[in-house]
């Protein structure tokens, strides 16, 4: 490698790190994140958009390199809990991965990722959802979920079925009933007292939350979408859905209300493995769009712990999963196969069989059929829990 390459120049610098950020580093972390993700004149402020991830309450989960006391590279992590198949799975979500342009290609972000992974494993986390699909993540075993469908939904004030629900705009006083509705979703991120702050930060930056109630006043559904949000977007008369909760029958009522607010359409990305009924409802309402794997990925941190949690539910559908020394064995009827590579393991566990790569697509027919019934394990889309 020539002495003039960035990596060669950086290797000899006296960096401090990789280390955990201190409280006094936080303004610098936010400033670096703004410089990288919200460069002027782009609106937004990472600190107020991500008040939990980048706030003082999450101190201890921010990994940095410093150069001359200034933060040169950052990887943020937020510990959350996913609920699926009737069990809780502790996860470490990765976000705000950034290196100052002067320090790129020197391995800094990679070493921070390695530290984040090591600390998450020590803390007992089982999965690591990552909002990206870069080599930085994929080379560490992270693999896409999916598929998802990216829909454009035409909307108008008099959508069929809209009259069946009463729709109003969310206010902070509605939090308790919104949280109760969310707690009834079978596939979800667990919400605590952090999420009201997250929701308010999204609303402050262009988020609109609508609540749809049955005639008797009981909350049936909630739709959160954005217009001109620095991250979620929403433009040219289209809103961009962040999260939907509850009864799909209330979708037309929410969309009609959004149309009365002046929008002509809604962009709505649905993770088909978690919310097929939402995709079907939108397609019936005239939505169109392409399907693809997600642009976010997941890394399995502790295979044995994951299998211990989800194995019983999968076994009820006829597939026995077992993990040993990082290898995953799947058995159904007379057939079994052992997968050693992490990418295939994630594909098998979290991806629809239609998206499997040739290794898995070549499994014995009996196993493929059994897996297509018992799997994939549905993971929730981030919604407001995005980091
Ligand atoms: C992405 C980013 C954080 C990387 O920071 P960095 O300190 O330069 O990272 P590293 O030097 O560890 O790695 C740089 C690249 O070289 C690759 N690399 C490192 N060592 C390697 C090796 N031995 N062989 C092959 N590739 C290697 C990494 O995988 C990474 O690839 P990617 O950028 O395609 O993901 C930085 O470019 C950045 O801030 N970008 C803008 C913000 C952004 O996009 N963040 C990620 C959001 S998902």
Short mmCIF file of C-alpha atoms and ligand atoms in Angstrom, two decimals:
data_model
loop_
_atom_site.label_atom_id
_atom_site.label_comp_id
_atom_site.label_asym_id
_atom_site.label_seq_id
_atom_site.Cartn_x
_atom_site.Cartn_y
_atom_site.Cartn_z
CA UNK A 1 0.00 0.00 0.00
CA UNK A 2 1.42 3.43 -0.93
CA UNK A 3 2.27 5.90 1.87
CA UNK A 4 -0.22 8.35 0.39
CA UNK A 5 -3.32 6.18 0.89
CA UNK A 6 -5.69 7.37 3.63
CA UNK A 7 -5.27 4.14 5.57
CA UNK A 8 -1.48 4.48 5.59
CA UNK A 9 -1.68 8.11 6.70
CA UNK A 10 -4.10 7.28 9.51
CA UNK A 11 -2.39 4.23 10.93
CA UNK A 12 0.40 6.29 12.52
CA UNK A 13 -1.88 8.87 14.17
CA UNK A 14 -2.18 8.82 17.97
CA UNK A 15 -5.91 8.19 18.12
CA UNK A 16 -7.64 7.75 21.45
CA UNK A 17 -9.86 4.73 21.13
CA UNK A 18 -11.77 2.75 20.39
CA UNK A 19 -13.50 3.82 23.60
CA UNK A 20 -16.85 4.62 25.15
CA UNK A 21 -17.86 8.28 24.81
CA UNK A 22 -17.97 10.40 27.98
CA UNK A 23 -20.72 12.93 28.72
CA UNK A 24 -18.43 15.75 27.56
CA UNK A 25 -18.01 14.02 24.15
CA UNK A 26 -21.74 14.07 23.38
CA UNK A 27 -21.93 17.59 21.85
CA UNK A 28 -19.03 16.59 19.62
CA UNK A 29 -20.72 13.30 18.68
CA UNK A 30 -23.88 15.20 17.65
CA UNK A 31 -21.82 17.79 15.79
CA UNK A 32 -20.00 15.06 13.81
CA UNK A 33 -23.31 13.29 13.09
CA UNK A 34 -24.80 16.58 11.84
CA UNK A 35 -21.79 17.29 9.67
CA UNK A 36 -22.00 13.83 8.08
CA UNK A 37 -25.78 13.21 7.90
CA UNK A 38 -27.26 16.74 7.87
CA UNK A 39 -24.70 18.86 5.99
CA UNK A 40 -25.87 22.44 5.41
CA UNK A 41 -28.24 23.43 3.79
CA UNK A 42 -29.99 20.11 4.55
CA UNK A 43 -32.39 20.70 7.46
CA UNK A 44 -32.42 18.61 10.61
CA UNK A 45 -30.52 18.05 13.80
CA UNK A 46 -29.43 14.54 14.71
CA UNK A 47 -29.47 15.37 18.44
CA UNK A 48 -33.15 16.30 18.50
CA UNK A 49 -34.18 13.76 15.84
CA UNK A 50 -32.57 10.91 17.83
CA UNK A 51 -32.92 12.12 21.42
CA UNK A 52 -32.55 8.66 22.93
CA UNK A 53 -29.76 7.20 20.80
CA UNK A 54 -27.60 10.33 21.02
CA UNK A 55 -28.80 11.60 24.42
CA UNK A 56 -27.20 11.37 27.86
CA UNK A 57 -29.45 8.48 28.95
CA UNK A 58 -27.67 6.27 26.41
CA UNK A 59 -24.19 7.10 27.65
CA UNK A 60 -22.13 3.94 27.75
CA UNK A 61 -23.41 2.79 24.34
CA UNK A 62 -21.61 5.36 22.18
CA UNK A 63 -18.32 4.20 20.76
CA UNK A 64 -15.79 6.70 19.47
CA UNK A 65 -12.28 7.48 18.33
CA UNK A 66 -10.85 10.88 19.30
CA UNK A 67 -8.04 12.76 17.60
CA UNK A 68 -6.67 15.72 19.54
CA UNK A 69 -9.71 15.54 21.85
CA UNK A 70 -12.19 15.80 18.93
CA UNK A 71 -14.49 12.93 17.95
CA UNK A 72 -13.24 11.51 14.64
CA UNK A 73 -15.50 8.48 14.31
CA UNK A 74 -18.67 7.27 16.02
CA UNK A 75 -20.87 4.18 16.26
CA UNK A 76 -24.06 4.53 18.30
CA UNK A 77 -25.90 1.61 19.83
CA UNK A 78 -29.32 1.49 21.46
CA UNK A 79 -30.39 -1.56 23.43
CA UNK A 80 -34.02 -2.43 22.75
CA UNK A 81 -36.30 -5.46 23.01
CA UNK A 82 -38.10 -7.16 20.14
CA UNK A 83 -41.23 -9.17 20.79
CA UNK A 84 -42.04 -11.93 18.30
CA UNK A 85 -43.41 -15.52 18.38
CA UNK A 86 -44.47 -14.84 21.97
CA UNK A 87 -40.93 -14.22 23.28
CA UNK A 88 -38.79 -11.18 24.09
CA UNK A 89 -35.44 -10.89 22.33
CA UNK A 90 -32.87 -8.36 23.55
CA UNK A 91 -31.33 -6.52 20.61
CA UNK A 92 -28.58 -3.93 20.14
CA UNK A 93 -29.57 -1.50 17.38
CA UNK A 94 -26.77 0.28 15.54
CA UNK A 95 -27.12 3.84 14.27
CA UNK A 96 -25.33 7.11 13.50
CA UNK A 97 -22.27 5.31 12.13
CA UNK A 98 -20.02 8.08 10.87
CA UNK A 99 -16.39 9.00 10.40
CA UNK A 100 -15.21 12.54 9.74
CA UNK A 101 -14.27 12.79 6.02
CA UNK A 102 -10.60 13.45 6.92
CA UNK A 103 -10.34 10.09 8.68
CA UNK A 104 -12.16 7.72 6.35
CA UNK A 105 -10.83 4.42 5.00
CA UNK A 106 -8.54 3.99 7.99
CA UNK A 107 -10.49 1.22 9.67
CA UNK A 108 -11.93 3.44 12.45
CA UNK A 109 -15.63 2.66 11.94
CA UNK A 110 -14.77 -1.01 11.52
CA UNK A 111 -12.99 -1.14 14.87
CA UNK A 112 -15.90 0.69 16.53
CA UNK A 113 -18.32 -1.83 15.02
CA UNK A 114 -16.17 -4.65 16.42
CA UNK A 115 -16.25 -3.05 19.86
CA UNK A 116 -20.02 -2.51 19.66
CA UNK A 117 -20.51 -6.17 18.71
CA UNK A 118 -18.24 -7.38 21.51
CA UNK A 119 -19.97 -5.20 24.13
CA UNK A 120 -23.44 -6.24 22.93
CA UNK A 121 -22.54 -9.91 23.25
CA UNK A 122 -21.18 -9.28 26.77
CA UNK A 123 -24.41 -7.45 27.67
CA UNK A 124 -26.51 -10.45 26.61
CA UNK A 125 -27.98 -9.07 23.39
CA UNK A 126 -29.06 -11.71 20.89
CA UNK A 127 -29.53 -9.79 17.63
CA UNK A 128 -28.08 -6.62 16.16
CA UNK A 129 -30.43 -4.79 13.76
CA UNK A 130 -28.51 -2.34 11.57
CA UNK A 131 -30.10 0.40 9.48
CA UNK A 132 -27.78 -0.17 6.54
CA UNK A 133 -26.27 -2.75 4.22
CA UNK A 134 -22.68 -1.53 3.76
CA UNK A 135 -19.65 -3.77 3.51
CA UNK A 136 -18.84 -2.50 6.99
CA UNK A 137 -21.81 -4.55 8.27
CA UNK A 138 -22.10 -7.33 5.70
CA UNK A 139 -18.43 -8.27 6.15
CA UNK A 140 -19.26 -8.85 9.82
CA UNK A 141 -22.08 -11.26 8.97
CA UNK A 142 -25.06 -8.90 8.78
CA UNK A 143 -27.64 -9.98 6.18
CA UNK A 144 -30.81 -8.41 4.75
CA UNK A 145 -34.29 -9.30 5.91
CA UNK A 146 -37.33 -9.40 3.81
CA UNK A 147 -38.66 -9.01 1.34
CA UNK A 148 -40.36 -5.68 1.74
CA UNK A 149 -42.64 -3.90 -0.69
CA UNK A 150 -42.26 -0.16 -1.36
CA UNK A 151 -45.77 1.00 -2.10
CA UNK A 152 -47.20 4.23 -3.42
CA UNK A 153 -50.79 4.53 -2.30
CA UNK A 154 -53.10 7.00 -4.04
CA UNK A 155 -55.34 8.62 -1.45
CA UNK A 156 -58.48 10.74 -1.51
CA UNK A 157 -60.86 12.16 1.09
CA UNK A 158 -63.66 9.69 0.32
CA UNK A 159 -61.85 6.35 0.36
CA UNK A 160 -64.10 3.28 0.51
CA UNK A 161 -64.57 2.16 4.12
CA UNK A 162 -63.32 5.46 5.57
CA UNK A 163 -66.64 6.21 7.26
CA UNK A 164 -66.39 3.16 9.54
CA UNK A 165 -63.92 4.86 11.91
CA UNK A 166 -63.57 8.26 13.54
CA UNK A 167 -60.11 9.74 13.02
CA UNK A 168 -58.45 12.45 15.11
CA UNK A 169 -54.95 13.86 15.47
CA UNK A 170 -52.83 12.41 18.28
CA UNK A 171 -51.95 14.58 21.24
CA UNK A 172 -49.51 13.71 24.04
CA UNK A 173 -52.47 13.03 26.37
CA UNK A 174 -53.32 10.05 24.08
CA UNK A 175 -50.00 8.33 24.83
CA UNK A 176 -51.38 5.75 27.28
CA UNK A 177 -53.98 4.40 24.86
CA UNK A 178 -51.54 4.48 21.95
CA UNK A 179 -49.02 2.51 24.00
CA UNK A 180 -51.76 0.02 24.99
CA UNK A 181 -52.62 -0.49 21.30
CA UNK A 182 -48.95 -1.01 20.48
CA UNK A 183 -48.55 -3.53 23.31
CA UNK A 184 -51.24 -5.68 21.63
CA UNK A 185 -49.20 -6.03 18.40
CA UNK A 186 -47.76 -9.54 18.26
CA UNK A 187 -44.58 -8.36 16.47
CA UNK A 188 -43.16 -5.20 18.01
CA UNK A 189 -40.36 -3.32 19.68
CA UNK A 190 -41.18 -3.10 23.39
CA UNK A 191 -42.12 0.48 24.29
CA UNK A 192 -41.21 2.11 27.58
CA UNK A 193 -41.08 5.68 28.86
CA UNK A 194 -38.47 6.53 26.18
CA UNK A 195 -40.86 6.29 23.23
CA UNK A 196 -43.11 9.31 24.02
CA UNK A 197 -39.99 11.44 23.63
CA UNK A 198 -39.16 9.75 20.32
CA UNK A 199 -42.68 10.29 19.01
CA UNK A 200 -42.59 13.96 20.02
CA UNK A 201 -39.26 14.42 18.26
CA UNK A 202 -40.72 12.95 15.04
CA UNK A 203 -43.79 15.19 15.34
CA UNK A 204 -41.56 18.22 15.86
CA UNK A 205 -39.81 17.49 12.55
CA UNK A 206 -42.89 17.00 10.38
CA UNK A 207 -44.53 13.87 11.77
CA UNK A 208 -48.33 13.52 11.87
CA UNK A 209 -49.93 10.85 14.03
CA UNK A 210 -53.58 9.95 13.37
CA UNK A 211 -55.73 7.83 15.66
CA UNK A 212 -58.68 5.84 14.30
CA UNK A 213 -61.40 4.83 16.75
CA UNK A 214 -64.40 2.52 16.55
CA UNK A 215 -67.83 4.09 16.91
CA UNK A 216 -67.75 3.24 20.66
CA UNK A 217 -64.56 5.31 21.05
CA UNK A 218 -62.15 2.37 21.44
CA UNK A 219 -58.83 2.98 19.69
CA UNK A 220 -58.55 0.71 16.63
CA UNK A 221 -55.45 1.92 14.82
CA UNK A 222 -52.77 4.57 14.55
CA UNK A 223 -50.89 5.86 11.53
CA UNK A 224 -47.72 7.93 11.86
CA UNK A 225 -46.45 9.56 8.69
CA UNK A 226 -44.13 12.42 7.83
CA UNK A 227 -44.03 15.30 5.42
CA UNK A 228 -40.67 16.95 4.79
CA UNK A 229 -38.97 15.10 7.61
CA UNK A 230 -35.15 15.32 7.46
CA UNK A 231 -34.84 11.54 7.59
CA UNK A 232 -38.21 9.94 6.81
CA UNK A 233 -38.97 12.44 4.01
CA UNK A 234 -42.41 12.81 2.45
CA UNK A 235 -42.58 15.29 -0.42
CA UNK A 236 -44.38 16.33 -3.64
CA UNK A 237 -47.79 15.83 -2.08
CA UNK A 238 -46.85 12.41 -0.67
CA UNK A 239 -46.57 11.53 2.99
CA UNK A 240 -44.12 8.84 4.12
CA UNK A 241 -45.36 6.26 6.60
CA UNK A 242 -43.20 5.68 9.67
CA UNK A 243 -45.45 3.22 11.48
CA UNK A 244 -48.92 1.72 11.43
CA UNK A 245 -50.48 -0.04 14.42
CA UNK A 246 -53.73 -1.92 14.85
CA UNK A 247 -56.66 -2.98 12.69
CA UNK A 248 -55.96 -2.85 8.93
CA UNK A 249 -59.68 -2.13 8.36
CA UNK A 250 -58.96 1.38 9.67
CA UNK A 251 -56.31 2.13 7.04
CA UNK A 252 -58.73 3.78 4.54
CA UNK A 253 -60.07 6.07 7.28
CA UNK A 254 -56.54 7.20 8.21
CA UNK A 255 -55.58 7.72 4.56
CA UNK A 256 -58.78 9.68 3.84
CA UNK A 257 -57.97 11.98 6.75
CA UNK A 258 -54.43 12.49 5.43
CA UNK A 259 -55.94 13.35 2.01
CA UNK A 260 -58.18 15.95 3.65
CA UNK A 261 -54.98 17.50 4.99
CA UNK A 262 -53.88 18.06 1.36
CA UNK A 263 -51.84 14.93 0.49
CA UNK A 264 -52.49 13.00 -2.74
CA UNK A 265 -50.57 9.86 -1.86
CA UNK A 266 -48.66 7.94 0.74
CA UNK A 267 -45.33 6.14 0.40
CA UNK A 268 -45.45 3.06 2.55
CA UNK A 269 -42.72 0.46 2.87
CA UNK A 270 -44.08 -2.77 4.35
CA UNK A 271 -41.93 -5.60 5.64
CA UNK A 272 -43.90 -8.47 4.14
CA UNK A 273 -42.55 -11.10 6.57
CA UNK A 274 -43.98 -9.12 9.52
CA UNK A 275 -47.07 -7.41 8.09
CA UNK A 276 -48.45 -9.29 5.08
CA UNK A 277 -51.98 -8.17 5.95
CA UNK A 278 -50.97 -4.50 5.66
CA UNK A 279 -49.43 -5.13 2.23
CA UNK A 280 -52.56 -6.95 1.04
CA UNK A 281 -54.85 -4.17 2.29
CA UNK A 282 -52.82 -1.50 0.53
CA UNK A 283 -52.62 -3.47 -2.71
CA UNK A 284 -56.42 -3.89 -2.61
CA UNK A 285 -56.69 -0.11 -2.18
CA UNK A 286 -54.83 0.42 -5.48
CA UNK A 287 -51.24 0.73 -4.20
CA UNK A 288 -48.39 -0.27 -6.51
CA UNK A 289 -44.69 -0.81 -5.98
CA UNK A 290 -41.66 -3.06 -6.29
CA UNK A 291 -40.55 -5.76 -3.85
CA UNK A 292 -36.97 -6.08 -2.70
CA UNK A 293 -34.80 -7.16 0.20
CA UNK A 294 -34.48 -4.56 2.93
CA UNK A 295 -31.77 -1.91 2.97
CA UNK A 296 -31.28 -2.78 6.61
CA UNK A 297 -29.67 -5.88 7.95
CA UNK A 298 -29.45 -8.02 11.04
CA UNK A 299 -26.55 -9.79 12.68
CA UNK A 300 -26.99 -12.77 14.98
CA UNK A 301 -24.91 -12.17 18.11
CA UNK A 302 -25.83 -15.30 20.06
CA UNK A 303 -27.17 -18.11 17.93
CA UNK A 304 -27.71 -20.57 20.80
CA UNK A 305 -29.70 -18.02 22.82
CA UNK A 306 -31.79 -17.11 19.78
CA UNK A 307 -32.64 -20.75 19.11
CA UNK A 308 -33.45 -21.31 22.78
CA UNK A 309 -36.00 -18.48 22.52
CA UNK A 310 -37.64 -19.09 19.15
CA UNK A 311 -37.06 -22.86 18.86
CA UNK A 312 -40.21 -23.95 20.73
CA UNK A 313 -42.54 -21.85 18.53
CA UNK A 314 -40.86 -23.07 15.34
CA UNK A 315 -41.00 -26.68 16.60
CA UNK A 316 -44.78 -26.40 16.97
CA UNK A 317 -44.85 -26.00 13.18
CA UNK A 318 -42.74 -29.12 12.67
CA UNK A 319 -39.19 -27.76 12.33
CA UNK A 320 -36.56 -28.57 14.96
CA UNK A 321 -33.80 -25.98 15.29
CA UNK A 322 -30.62 -26.54 17.27
CA UNK A 323 -27.38 -24.58 17.61
CA UNK A 324 -23.93 -25.78 18.55
CA UNK A 325 -20.53 -24.11 18.18
CA UNK A 326 -22.02 -21.42 15.93
CA UNK A 327 -23.63 -24.00 13.61
CA UNK A 328 -27.36 -24.16 13.01
CA UNK A 329 -29.08 -27.50 12.42
CA UNK A 330 -32.57 -27.64 10.94
CA UNK A 331 -34.53 -30.87 10.96
CA UNK A 332 -37.98 -31.77 9.69
CA UNK A 333 -39.27 -35.32 9.31
CA UNK A 334 -36.41 -37.52 8.08
CA UNK A 335 -34.35 -34.64 6.74
CA UNK A 336 -31.78 -32.40 8.43
CA UNK A 337 -29.07 -30.00 7.39
CA UNK A 338 -26.39 -28.05 9.27
CA UNK A 339 -25.50 -24.50 8.25
CA UNK A 340 -22.13 -23.07 9.29
CA UNK A 341 -22.08 -19.70 7.57
CA UNK A 342 -23.84 -16.82 9.28
CA UNK A 343 -25.37 -15.44 6.10
CA UNK A 344 -27.25 -18.67 5.34
CA UNK A 345 -28.37 -18.90 8.96
CA UNK A 346 -29.91 -15.42 8.83
CA UNK A 347 -31.50 -16.12 5.44
CA UNK A 348 -33.10 -19.27 6.74
CA UNK A 349 -34.33 -17.70 9.97
CA UNK A 350 -35.45 -14.25 8.78
CA UNK A 351 -36.03 -14.34 5.03
CA UNK A 352 -38.93 -15.59 2.96
CA UNK A 353 -37.88 -18.79 1.09
CA UNK A 354 -38.53 -16.99 -2.22
CA UNK A 355 -35.47 -14.83 -1.48
CA UNK A 356 -33.11 -17.64 -0.48
CA UNK A 357 -29.75 -17.86 -2.21
CA UNK A 358 -28.84 -21.05 -4.15
CA UNK A 359 -27.36 -22.82 -1.09
CA UNK A 360 -30.68 -22.78 0.73
CA UNK A 361 -32.85 -23.07 -2.36
CA UNK A 362 -31.09 -26.42 -2.92
CA UNK A 363 -32.22 -27.89 0.44
CA UNK A 364 -34.22 -31.14 0.27
CA UNK A 365 -37.83 -30.47 -0.75
CA UNK A 366 -39.29 -31.76 2.51
CA UNK A 367 -37.12 -29.35 4.51
CA UNK A 368 -37.95 -26.42 2.25
CA UNK A 369 -41.67 -27.05 2.60
CA UNK A 370 -41.43 -27.37 6.39
CA UNK A 371 -39.33 -24.19 6.65
CA UNK A 372 -41.73 -22.24 4.46
CA UNK A 373 -44.48 -22.98 6.99
CA UNK A 374 -42.53 -22.59 10.26
CA UNK A 375 -40.27 -19.73 9.18
CA UNK A 376 -39.20 -16.99 8.72
CA UNK A 377 -39.22 -15.53 12.21
CA UNK A 378 -41.01 -12.20 11.75
CA UNK A 379 -39.01 -9.23 13.03
CA UNK A 380 -40.73 -5.87 13.44
CA UNK A 381 -39.90 -2.98 11.19
CA UNK A 382 -38.19 -0.18 13.13
CA UNK A 383 -41.09 2.31 13.05
CA UNK A 384 -40.35 5.00 15.63
CA UNK A 385 -37.65 2.73 17.07
CA UNK A 386 -35.36 3.45 14.12
CA UNK A 387 -31.81 4.38 15.03
C1 LIG B 1 -19.39 4.54 6.37
C2 LIG B 1 -18.28 5.21 7.17
C3 LIG B 1 -18.79 5.40 8.59
C4 LIG B 1 -17.05 4.31 7.17
O1 LIG B 1 -16.09 4.89 8.04
P1 LIG B 1 -14.54 4.49 7.96
O2 LIG B 1 -13.92 4.88 9.24
O3 LIG B 1 -13.98 4.98 6.70
O4 LIG B 1 -14.70 2.90 7.90
P2 LIG B 1 -13.58 1.80 7.68
O5 LIG B 1 -12.28 2.46 7.31
O6 LIG B 1 -13.60 0.87 8.82
O7 LIG B 1 -14.14 1.02 6.41
C5 LIG B 1 -14.36 1.72 5.19
C6 LIG B 1 -14.75 0.73 4.12
O8 LIG B 1 -13.64 -0.12 3.81
C7 LIG B 1 -14.01 -1.48 3.97
N1 LIG B 1 -12.88 -2.24 4.48
C8 LIG B 1 -12.19 -2.03 5.59
N2 LIG B 1 -11.23 -2.95 5.70
C9 LIG B 1 -11.33 -3.75 4.63
C10 LIG B 1 -10.62 -4.87 4.15
N3 LIG B 1 -9.61 -5.39 4.83
N4 LIG B 1 -11.00 -5.44 3.00
C11 LIG B 1 -12.04 -4.94 2.29
N5 LIG B 1 -12.75 -3.87 2.70
C12 LIG B 1 -12.39 -3.29 3.84
C13 LIG B 1 -15.13 -1.43 5.00
O9 LIG B 1 -15.93 -2.60 4.95
C14 LIG B 1 -15.86 -0.20 4.56
O10 LIG B 1 -16.68 -0.47 3.44
P3 LIG B 1 -18.05 0.36 3.17
O11 LIG B 1 -17.70 1.84 3.29
O12 LIG B 1 -18.42 -0.06 1.79
O13 LIG B 1 -19.05 -0.06 4.20
C15 LIG B 1 -17.90 6.58 6.55
O14 LIG B 1 -17.58 6.40 5.18
C16 LIG B 1 -19.00 7.61 6.65
O15 LIG B 1 -19.08 8.33 7.64
N6 LIG B 1 -19.86 7.68 5.63
C17 LIG B 1 -21.00 8.61 5.61
C18 LIG B 1 -22.06 8.19 6.62
C19 LIG B 1 -22.64 6.82 6.35
O16 LIG B 1 -22.94 6.49 5.21
N7 LIG B 1 -22.81 6.04 7.43
C20 LIG B 1 -23.33 4.70 7.35
C21 LIG B 1 -24.81 4.72 7.42
S1 LIG B 1 -25.47 3.09 7.14
#
